Coordinates of C-alpha atoms in Angstrom, one line a residue:
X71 CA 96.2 -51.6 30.3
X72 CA 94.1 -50.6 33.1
X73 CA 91.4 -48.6 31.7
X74 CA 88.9 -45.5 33.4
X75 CA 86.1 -44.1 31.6
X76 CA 84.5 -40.7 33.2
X77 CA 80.5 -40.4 32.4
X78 CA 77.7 -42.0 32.2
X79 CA 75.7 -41.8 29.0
X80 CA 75.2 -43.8 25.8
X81 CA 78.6 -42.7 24.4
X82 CA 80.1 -43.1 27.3
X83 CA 78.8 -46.8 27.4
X84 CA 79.7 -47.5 23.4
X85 CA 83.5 -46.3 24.3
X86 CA 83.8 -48.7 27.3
X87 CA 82.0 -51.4 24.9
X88 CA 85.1 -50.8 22.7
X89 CA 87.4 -50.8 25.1
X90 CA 86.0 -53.8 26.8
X91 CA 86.6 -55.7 23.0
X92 CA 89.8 -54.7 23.1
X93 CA 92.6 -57.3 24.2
X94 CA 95.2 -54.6 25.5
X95 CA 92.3 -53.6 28.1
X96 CA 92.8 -56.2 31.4
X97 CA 90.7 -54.0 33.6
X98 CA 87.8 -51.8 32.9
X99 CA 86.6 -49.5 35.1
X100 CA 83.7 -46.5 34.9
X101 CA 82.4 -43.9 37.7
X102 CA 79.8 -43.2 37.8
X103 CA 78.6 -45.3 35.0
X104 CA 75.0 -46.6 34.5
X105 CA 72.8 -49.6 34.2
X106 CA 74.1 -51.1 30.8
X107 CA 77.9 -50.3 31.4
X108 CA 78.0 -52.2 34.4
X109 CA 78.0 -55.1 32.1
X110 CA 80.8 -54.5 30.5
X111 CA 82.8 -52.4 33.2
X112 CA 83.0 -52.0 36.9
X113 CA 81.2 -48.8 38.2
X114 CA 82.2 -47.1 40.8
X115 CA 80.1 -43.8 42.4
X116 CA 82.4 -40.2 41.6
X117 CA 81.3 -36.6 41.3
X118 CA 82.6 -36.3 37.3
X119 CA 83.0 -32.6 38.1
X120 CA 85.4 -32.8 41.1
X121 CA 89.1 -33.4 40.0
X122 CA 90.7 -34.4 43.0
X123 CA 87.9 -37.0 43.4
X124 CA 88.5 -38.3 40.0
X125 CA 92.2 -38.3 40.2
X126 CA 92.3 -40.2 43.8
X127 CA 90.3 -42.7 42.1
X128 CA 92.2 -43.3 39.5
X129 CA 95.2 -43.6 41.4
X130 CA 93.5 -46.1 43.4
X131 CA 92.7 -48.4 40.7
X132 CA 96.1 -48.2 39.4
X133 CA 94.6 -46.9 36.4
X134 CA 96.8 -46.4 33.1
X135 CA 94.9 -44.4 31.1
X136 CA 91.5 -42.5 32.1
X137 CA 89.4 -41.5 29.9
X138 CA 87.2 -38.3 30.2
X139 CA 83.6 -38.6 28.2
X140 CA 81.4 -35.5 28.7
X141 CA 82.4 -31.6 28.3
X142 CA 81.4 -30.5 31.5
X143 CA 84.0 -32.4 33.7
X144 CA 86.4 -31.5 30.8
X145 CA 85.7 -27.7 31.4
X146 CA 85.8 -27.9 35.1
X147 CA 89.6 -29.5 34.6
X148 CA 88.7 -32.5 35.7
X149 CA 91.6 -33.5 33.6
X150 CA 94.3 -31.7 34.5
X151 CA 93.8 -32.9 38.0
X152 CA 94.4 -36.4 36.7
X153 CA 97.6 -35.2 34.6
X154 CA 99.0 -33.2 37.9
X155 CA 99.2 -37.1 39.3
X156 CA 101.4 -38.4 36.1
X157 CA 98.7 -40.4 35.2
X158 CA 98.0 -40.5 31.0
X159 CA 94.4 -39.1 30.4
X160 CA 92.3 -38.9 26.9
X161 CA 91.0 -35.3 27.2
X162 CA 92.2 -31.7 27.0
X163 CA 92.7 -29.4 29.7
X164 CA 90.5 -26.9 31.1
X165 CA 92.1 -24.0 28.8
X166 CA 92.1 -26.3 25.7
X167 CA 88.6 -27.0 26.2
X168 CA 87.1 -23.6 26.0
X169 CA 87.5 -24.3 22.5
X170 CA 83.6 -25.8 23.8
X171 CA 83.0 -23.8 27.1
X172 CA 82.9 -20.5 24.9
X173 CA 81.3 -20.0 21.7
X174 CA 83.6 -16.9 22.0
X175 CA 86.6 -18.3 22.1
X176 CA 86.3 -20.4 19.7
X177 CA 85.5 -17.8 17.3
X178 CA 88.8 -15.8 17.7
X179 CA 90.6 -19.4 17.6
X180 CA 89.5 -20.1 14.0
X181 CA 89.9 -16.0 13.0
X182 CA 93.4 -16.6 14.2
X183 CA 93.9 -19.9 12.1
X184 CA 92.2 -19.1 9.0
X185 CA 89.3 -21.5 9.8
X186 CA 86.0 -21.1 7.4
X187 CA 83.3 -20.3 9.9
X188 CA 79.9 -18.0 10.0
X189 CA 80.4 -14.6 10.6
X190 CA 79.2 -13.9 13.9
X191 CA 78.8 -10.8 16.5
X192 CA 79.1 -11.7 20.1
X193 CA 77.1 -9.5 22.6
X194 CA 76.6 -8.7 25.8
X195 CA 73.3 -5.8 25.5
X196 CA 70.2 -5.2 24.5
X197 CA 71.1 -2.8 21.8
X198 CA 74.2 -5.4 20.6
X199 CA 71.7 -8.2 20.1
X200 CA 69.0 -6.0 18.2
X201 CA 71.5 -5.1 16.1
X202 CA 73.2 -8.4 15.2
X203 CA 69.6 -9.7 14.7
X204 CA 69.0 -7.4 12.4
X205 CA 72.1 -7.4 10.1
X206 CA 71.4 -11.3 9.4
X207 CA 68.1 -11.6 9.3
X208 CA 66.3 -14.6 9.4
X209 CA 66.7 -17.7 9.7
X210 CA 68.2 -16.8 13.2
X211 CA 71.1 -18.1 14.7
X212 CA 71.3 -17.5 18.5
X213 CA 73.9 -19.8 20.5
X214 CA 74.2 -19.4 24.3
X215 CA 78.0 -18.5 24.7
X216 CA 78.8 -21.4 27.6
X217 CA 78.3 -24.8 27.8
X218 CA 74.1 -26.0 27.5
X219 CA 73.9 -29.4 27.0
X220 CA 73.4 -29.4 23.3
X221 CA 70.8 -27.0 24.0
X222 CA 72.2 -23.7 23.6
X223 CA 71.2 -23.0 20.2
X224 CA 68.3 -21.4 18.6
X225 CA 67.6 -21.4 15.3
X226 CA 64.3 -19.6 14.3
X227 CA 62.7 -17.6 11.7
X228 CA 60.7 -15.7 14.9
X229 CA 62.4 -12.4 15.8
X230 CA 61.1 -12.7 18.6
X231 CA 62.2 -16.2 20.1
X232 CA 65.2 -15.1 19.2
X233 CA 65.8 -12.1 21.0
X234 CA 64.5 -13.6 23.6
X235 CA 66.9 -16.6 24.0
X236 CA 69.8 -13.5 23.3
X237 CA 68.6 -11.9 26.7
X238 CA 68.2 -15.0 28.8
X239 CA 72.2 -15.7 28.0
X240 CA 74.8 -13.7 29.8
X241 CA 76.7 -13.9 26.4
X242 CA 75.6 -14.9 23.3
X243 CA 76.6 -15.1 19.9
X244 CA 74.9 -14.4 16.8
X245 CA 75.8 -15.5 13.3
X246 CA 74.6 -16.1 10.1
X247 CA 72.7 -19.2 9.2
X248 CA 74.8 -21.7 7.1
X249 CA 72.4 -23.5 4.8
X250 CA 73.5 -27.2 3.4
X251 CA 74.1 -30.5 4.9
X252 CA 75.3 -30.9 8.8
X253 CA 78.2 -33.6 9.3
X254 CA 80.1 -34.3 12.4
X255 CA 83.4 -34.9 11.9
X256 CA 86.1 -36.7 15.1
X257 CA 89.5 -35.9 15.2
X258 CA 91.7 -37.5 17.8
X259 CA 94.7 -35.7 18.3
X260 CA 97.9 -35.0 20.8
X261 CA 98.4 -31.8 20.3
X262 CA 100.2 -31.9 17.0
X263 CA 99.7 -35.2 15.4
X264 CA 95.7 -35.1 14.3
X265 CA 94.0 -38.3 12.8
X266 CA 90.9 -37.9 11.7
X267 CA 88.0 -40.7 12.1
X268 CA 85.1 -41.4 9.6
X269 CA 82.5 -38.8 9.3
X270 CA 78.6 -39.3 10.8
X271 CA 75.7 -37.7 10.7
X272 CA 73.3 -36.7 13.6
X273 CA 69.6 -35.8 13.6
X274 CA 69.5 -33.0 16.2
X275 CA 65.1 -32.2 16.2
X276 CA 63.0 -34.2 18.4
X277 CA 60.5 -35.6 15.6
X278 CA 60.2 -37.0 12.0
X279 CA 61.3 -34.7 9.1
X280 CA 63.3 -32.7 11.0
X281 CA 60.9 -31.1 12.7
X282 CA 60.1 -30.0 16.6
X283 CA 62.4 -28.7 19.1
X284 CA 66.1 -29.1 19.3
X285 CA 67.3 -31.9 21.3
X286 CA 70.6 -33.4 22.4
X287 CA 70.6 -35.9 19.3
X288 CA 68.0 -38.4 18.5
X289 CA 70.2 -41.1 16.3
X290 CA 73.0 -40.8 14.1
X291 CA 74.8 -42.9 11.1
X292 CA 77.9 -43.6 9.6
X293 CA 79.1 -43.5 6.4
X294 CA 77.5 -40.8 4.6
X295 CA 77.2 -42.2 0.8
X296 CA 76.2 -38.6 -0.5
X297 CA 79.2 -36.8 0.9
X298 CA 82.5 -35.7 -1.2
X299 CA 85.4 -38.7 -1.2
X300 CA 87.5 -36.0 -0.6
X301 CA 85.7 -34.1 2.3
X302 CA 87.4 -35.6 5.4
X303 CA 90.8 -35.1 3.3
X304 CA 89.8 -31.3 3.2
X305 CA 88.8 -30.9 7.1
X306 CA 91.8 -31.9 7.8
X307 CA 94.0 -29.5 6.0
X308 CA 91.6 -26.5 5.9
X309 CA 89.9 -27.0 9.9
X310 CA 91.6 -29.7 12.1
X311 CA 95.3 -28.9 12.0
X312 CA 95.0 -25.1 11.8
X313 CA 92.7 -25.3 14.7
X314 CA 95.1 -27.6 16.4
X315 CA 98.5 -25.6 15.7
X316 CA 97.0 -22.2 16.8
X317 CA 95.7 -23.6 20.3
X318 CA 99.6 -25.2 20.3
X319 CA 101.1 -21.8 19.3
X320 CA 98.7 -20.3 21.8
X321 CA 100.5 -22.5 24.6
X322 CA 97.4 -24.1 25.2
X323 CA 97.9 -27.2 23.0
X324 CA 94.7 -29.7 22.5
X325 CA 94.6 -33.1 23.3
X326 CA 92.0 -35.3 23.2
X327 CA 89.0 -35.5 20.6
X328 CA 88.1 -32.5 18.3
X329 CA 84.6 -32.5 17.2
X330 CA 84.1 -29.9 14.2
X331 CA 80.2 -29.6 13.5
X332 CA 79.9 -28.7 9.7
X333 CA 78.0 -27.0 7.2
X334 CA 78.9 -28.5 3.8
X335 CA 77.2 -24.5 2.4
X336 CA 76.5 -23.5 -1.0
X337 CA 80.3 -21.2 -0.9
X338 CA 82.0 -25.0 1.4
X339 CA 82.6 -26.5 3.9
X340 CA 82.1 -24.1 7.6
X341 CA 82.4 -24.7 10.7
X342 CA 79.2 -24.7 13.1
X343 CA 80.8 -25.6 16.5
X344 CA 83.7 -27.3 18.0
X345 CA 83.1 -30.0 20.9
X346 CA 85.7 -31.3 23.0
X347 CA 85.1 -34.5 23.5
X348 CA 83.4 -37.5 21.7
X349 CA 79.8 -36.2 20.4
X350 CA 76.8 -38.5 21.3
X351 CA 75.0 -40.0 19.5
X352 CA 77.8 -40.1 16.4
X353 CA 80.2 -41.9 19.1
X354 CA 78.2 -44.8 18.5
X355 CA 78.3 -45.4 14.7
X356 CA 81.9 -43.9 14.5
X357 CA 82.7 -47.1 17.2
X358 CA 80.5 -49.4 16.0
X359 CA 83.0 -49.2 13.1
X360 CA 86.4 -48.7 14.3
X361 CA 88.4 -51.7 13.8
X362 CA 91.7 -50.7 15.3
X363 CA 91.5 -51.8 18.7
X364 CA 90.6 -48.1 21.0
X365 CA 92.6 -48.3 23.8
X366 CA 96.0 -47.7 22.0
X367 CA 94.9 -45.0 19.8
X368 CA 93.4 -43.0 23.2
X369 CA 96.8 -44.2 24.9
X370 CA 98.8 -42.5 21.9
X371 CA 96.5 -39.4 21.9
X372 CA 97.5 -38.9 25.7
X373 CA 101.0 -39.7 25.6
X374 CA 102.2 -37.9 22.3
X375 CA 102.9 -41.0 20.4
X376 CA 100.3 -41.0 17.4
X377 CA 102.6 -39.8 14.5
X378 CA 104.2 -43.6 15.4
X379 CA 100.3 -45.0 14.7
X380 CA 99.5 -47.0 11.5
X381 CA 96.5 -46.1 9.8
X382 CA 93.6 -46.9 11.6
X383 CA 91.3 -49.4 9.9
X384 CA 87.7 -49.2 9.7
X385 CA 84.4 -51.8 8.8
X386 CA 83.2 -51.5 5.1
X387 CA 79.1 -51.3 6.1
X388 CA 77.7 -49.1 8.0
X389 CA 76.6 -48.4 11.1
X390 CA 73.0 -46.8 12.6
X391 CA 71.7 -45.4 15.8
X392 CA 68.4 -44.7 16.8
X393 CA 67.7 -42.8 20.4
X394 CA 64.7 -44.1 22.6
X395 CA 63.7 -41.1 24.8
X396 CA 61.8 -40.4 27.5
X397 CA 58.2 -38.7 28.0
X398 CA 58.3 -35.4 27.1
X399 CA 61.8 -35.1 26.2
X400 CA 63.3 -32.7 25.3
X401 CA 61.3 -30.9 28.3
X402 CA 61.7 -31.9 31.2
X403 CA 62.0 -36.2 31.0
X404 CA 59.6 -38.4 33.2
X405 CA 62.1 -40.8 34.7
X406 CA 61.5 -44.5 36.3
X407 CA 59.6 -46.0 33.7
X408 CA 60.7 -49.8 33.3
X409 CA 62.8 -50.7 30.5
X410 CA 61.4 -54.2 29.0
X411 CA 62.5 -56.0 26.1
X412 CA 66.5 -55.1 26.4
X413 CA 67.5 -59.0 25.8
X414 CA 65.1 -59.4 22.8
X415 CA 66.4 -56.1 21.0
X416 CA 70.3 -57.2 21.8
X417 CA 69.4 -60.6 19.7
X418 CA 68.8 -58.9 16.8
X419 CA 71.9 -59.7 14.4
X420 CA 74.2 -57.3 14.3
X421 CA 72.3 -54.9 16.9
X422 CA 73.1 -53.8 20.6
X423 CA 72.0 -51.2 23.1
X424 CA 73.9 -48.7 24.7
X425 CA 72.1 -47.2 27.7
X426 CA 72.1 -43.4 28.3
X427 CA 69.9 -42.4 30.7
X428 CA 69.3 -45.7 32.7
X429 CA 69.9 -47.1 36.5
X430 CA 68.9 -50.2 38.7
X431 CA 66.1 -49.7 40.7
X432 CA 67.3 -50.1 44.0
X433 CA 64.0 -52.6 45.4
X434 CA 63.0 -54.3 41.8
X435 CA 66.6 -54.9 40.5
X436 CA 64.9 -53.6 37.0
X437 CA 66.5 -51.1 34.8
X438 CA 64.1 -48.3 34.2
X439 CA 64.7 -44.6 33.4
X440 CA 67.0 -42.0 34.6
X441 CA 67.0 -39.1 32.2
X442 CA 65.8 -37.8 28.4
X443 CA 67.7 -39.5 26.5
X444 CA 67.5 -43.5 27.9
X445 CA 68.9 -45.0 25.1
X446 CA 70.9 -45.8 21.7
X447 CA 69.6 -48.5 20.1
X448 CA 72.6 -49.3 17.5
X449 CA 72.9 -52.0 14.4
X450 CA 75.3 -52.6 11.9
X451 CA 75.5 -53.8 8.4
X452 CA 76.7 -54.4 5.0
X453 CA 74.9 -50.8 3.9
X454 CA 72.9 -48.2 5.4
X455 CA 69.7 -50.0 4.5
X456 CA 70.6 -52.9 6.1
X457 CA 72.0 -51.6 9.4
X458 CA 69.0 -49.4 9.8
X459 CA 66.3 -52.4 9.4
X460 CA 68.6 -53.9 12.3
X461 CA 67.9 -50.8 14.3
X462 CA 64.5 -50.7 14.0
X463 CA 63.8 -54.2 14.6
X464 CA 65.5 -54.1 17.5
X465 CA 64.0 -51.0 18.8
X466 CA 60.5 -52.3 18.2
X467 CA 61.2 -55.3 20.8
X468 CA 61.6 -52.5 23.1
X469 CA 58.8 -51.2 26.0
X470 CA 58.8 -48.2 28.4
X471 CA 55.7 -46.2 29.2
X472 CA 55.6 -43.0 27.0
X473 CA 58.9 -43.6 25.2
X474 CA 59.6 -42.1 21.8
X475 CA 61.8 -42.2 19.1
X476 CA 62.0 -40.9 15.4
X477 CA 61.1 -43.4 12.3
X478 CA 63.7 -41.4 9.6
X479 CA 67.2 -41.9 11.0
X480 CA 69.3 -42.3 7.8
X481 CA 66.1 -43.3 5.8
X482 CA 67.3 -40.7 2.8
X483 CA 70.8 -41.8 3.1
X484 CA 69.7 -45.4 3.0
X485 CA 67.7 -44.0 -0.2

C-alpha cells in the first residue's frame, strides 16, 4: 500500500512513524511534512488547504490511501477533492467535519442523538452573551464557534475576560462548566461501523499544576489507571454511535476519526467537544500503543470494511508524551532556535521524538524551530511510572534556547 499523510506536526509525524512500521506500507509519502518525518517518509511541498493540489498529488504518487492529519484541510474539503478522484482517503468530508468547524453544529447534532453534553446558548449580540453569561455564572465557559487552533476556548472566573472573548467571536457559544476529569477518547469509524481506541489524557495549560494560559496541549498519556473499566464501553453506546448514526441519517455520514473530549462530571460522563481528526498530543500515546498494524485499520475506515476487522490489539504499559515548546508559547513562538541533543534523547530505551514545529535550516543543514509547539518527546513502558522516567530523561538530553516544557505530565496518574 502506497501511503499519503497530509500535515505537518507531531501527530502527524507519530502516524507516519506507524505507518512506516507497518509491513503493508511499501511507500510512504508526506507533504508538506517537517524535519523529523522526513526520516521516516518522503516529503513533498503542498498547500494542505487546497484540494485539487492535494488530490493531483496523490494521484501522482499512485497513492492508495491518503491520509488527512489536521482539521483545517479537513474543513476546507480537502478530502472530498481526493474522494472525487476514486482515490480511498482517512478523513471526513467537509459537511461531516463541521461536527469540528462549528461548535454550533455540533450542539444540534448531539440534541438530535440524545448525546450527554453541557447546556449551552449560542449567540450572536451583545445582549445574547450578557445574558448567557449570567444564567451560568462562573466558572465561564466561552468557546469561539469556528475552528481556533485549540485556542478557542476560555474558561475564566473573570466576567469580564469572558465577555470580552464573546465579542471578539463572530459566534460563540456559552455553556455551563462541567467539573471532573477531562479524557480524550478516538473512535475510527466508516460511517457506521465505529471502533473505539484506548482512552488518553491531555494537559491543555501551559505550566505545572495546571496552571497558565490554554495551549494547544503540552503532553499527554495513555492508559488512565484511575478511569472506570467500563468507561470506553459506555462512550461507545451512549456518544460514539449515536453521534455517528445521526450525521448518517442526516446524509452526511462520518468517516474518519471521531475525537469526543470528555467530562467524567459529578451527574457522568459529557461531552466537551468533538474533533475530527486525530487529536495531538494523545495521537502519540494512543500510537505508541497500537499493535495492529495502522495502515489497514485507516484503509478499512475509508473503504467501509471495518465491521470485517478483528479486534484491534493494544501494548499492556503505557505510553507518555511530554511537549518541548518554544519561547513564549503559547504567545506568539520565537522560531529558529537550534535543536541539539535529538540523537541522545532517541537513545533513551523505549523513548523517541516526534517533531512538531521543526524544519532544516536551509544554510546549516540543522533542525531548529519552526512554530510553538517544536516537539513531543514520547517513552513507553511497563507502567505509567516507568514510561514517564523515559520521557524525561530523554527530554533533559535536549537543548534549544528558551525552550520549555511542564515537569507533571501523568505524575498523579503515575501516583
Amino acid at each position: 500500500m502506497k501511503v499519503l499523510v497530509i500535515g505537518g506536526g507531531a501527530r502527524e509525524h507519530a502516524l507516519c512513524r506507524s505507518l512506516s512500521l507497518d509491513p503493508d506500507v511499501t511507500a510512504l509519502h508526506c507533504a508538506p511534512g517537517n524535519a523529523g518525518i522526513g526520516e521516516v517518509a518522503e516529503v513533498h511541498p503542498v498547500d494542505a488547504l487546497d484540494g485539487a493540489a492535494v488530490a493531483d498529488l496523490a494521484g501522482a504518487l499512485g497513492a492508495d490511501l491518503v491520509v488527512v492529519g489536521p482539521e483545517a484541510p479537513l474543513v476546507a474539503g480537502v478530502a472530498d477533492a481526493v474522494r472525487s478522484r476514486g482515490i480511498p482517503v482517512f478523513g471526513p468530508s467537509a459537511e461531516a467535519a463541521r461536527l469540528e468547524g462549528s461548535k454550533a453544529f455540533a450542539k444540534s447534532v448531539m440534541a438530535s442523538a440524545n448525546v450527554p453534553t453541557a447546556r449551552s446558548y449560542v449567540c450572536t449580540t451583545p445582549a445574547e452573551i450578557d445574558a448567557a453569561l449570567d444564567a451560568f455564572g462562573a466558572p465561564y465557559v466561552v468557546k469561539d464557534d469556528g475552528l481556533a487552533a485549540g485556542k478557542g476556548v476560555v474558561v475564566t472566573d473573570d466576567l469580564a475576560a469572558a465577555r470580552e472573548h464573546a465579542l471578539a467571536c463572530d459566534r460563540v457559544v456559552i455553556e455551563e462548566f462541567l467539573d471532573g476529569p477531562e479524557v480524550s477518547l478516538f473512535a475510527v469509524t466508516d460511517g457506521e461501523t465505529v471502533v473505539p481506541l484506548q482512552p488518553a489524557q491531555d494537559f491543555k495549560r501551559a505550566l505545572d499544576g495546571d496552571e497558565g494560559p490554554n495551549t494547544g496541549g503540552m503532553g499527554a498519556y495513555s492508559p488512565l489507571p484511575w478511569a472506570d473499566p467500563e468507561l470506553v464501553d459506555e462512550v461507545l453506546r451512549t456518544v460514539l454511535q449515536p453521534t455517528v448514526d445521526e450525521l448518517r441519517r442526516r446524509g452526511t455520514p462520518f468517516s474518519g476519526l471521531l475525537y469526543a473530549g470528555l467530562a467524567i462530571t459529578s451527574r457522568g460522563v459529557r461531552v466537551i467537544e468533538f474533533n475530527a481528526r486525530f487529536g495531538d498530543p494523545e495521537t502519540q500515546v494512543v500510537l505508541a500503543r497500537l499493535k495492529t498494524p495502522l495502515a489497514g485499520l485507516l484503509h478499512a475506515s475509508a473503504t467501509g470494511t471495518l465491521a470485517a476487522l478483528p479486534p484491534l490489539r493494544w501494548d499492556e504499559g503505557a505510553a507518555v508524551t511530554v511537549v518541548v515548546a518554544a519561547h513564549n508559547y503559547p504567545g506568539t513562538p520565537r522560531t529558529g532556535d537550534a535543536i541539539e541533543g535529538l540523537a541522545e534523547a532517541d537513545a533513551v530505551e523505549g523513548a523517541y521524538v516526534l517533531h512538531a514545529g521543526t524544519e532544516r535550516d536551509a544554510q546549516s543543514g540543522a533542525v531548529v524551530g519552526a512554530g510553538g509547539r517544536v516537539l513531543s518527546v514520547t517513552a513507553t513502558g511497563a507502567d505509567l511510572g516507568r514510561a514517564r522516567e523515559r520521557a524525561y530523561e530523554a527530554v533533559s538530553r535536549i537543548r534549544m534556547d528558551g525552550s520549555q516544557y511542564r515537569t507533571d505530565i501523568a505524575a498523579k496518574a503515575a501516583g
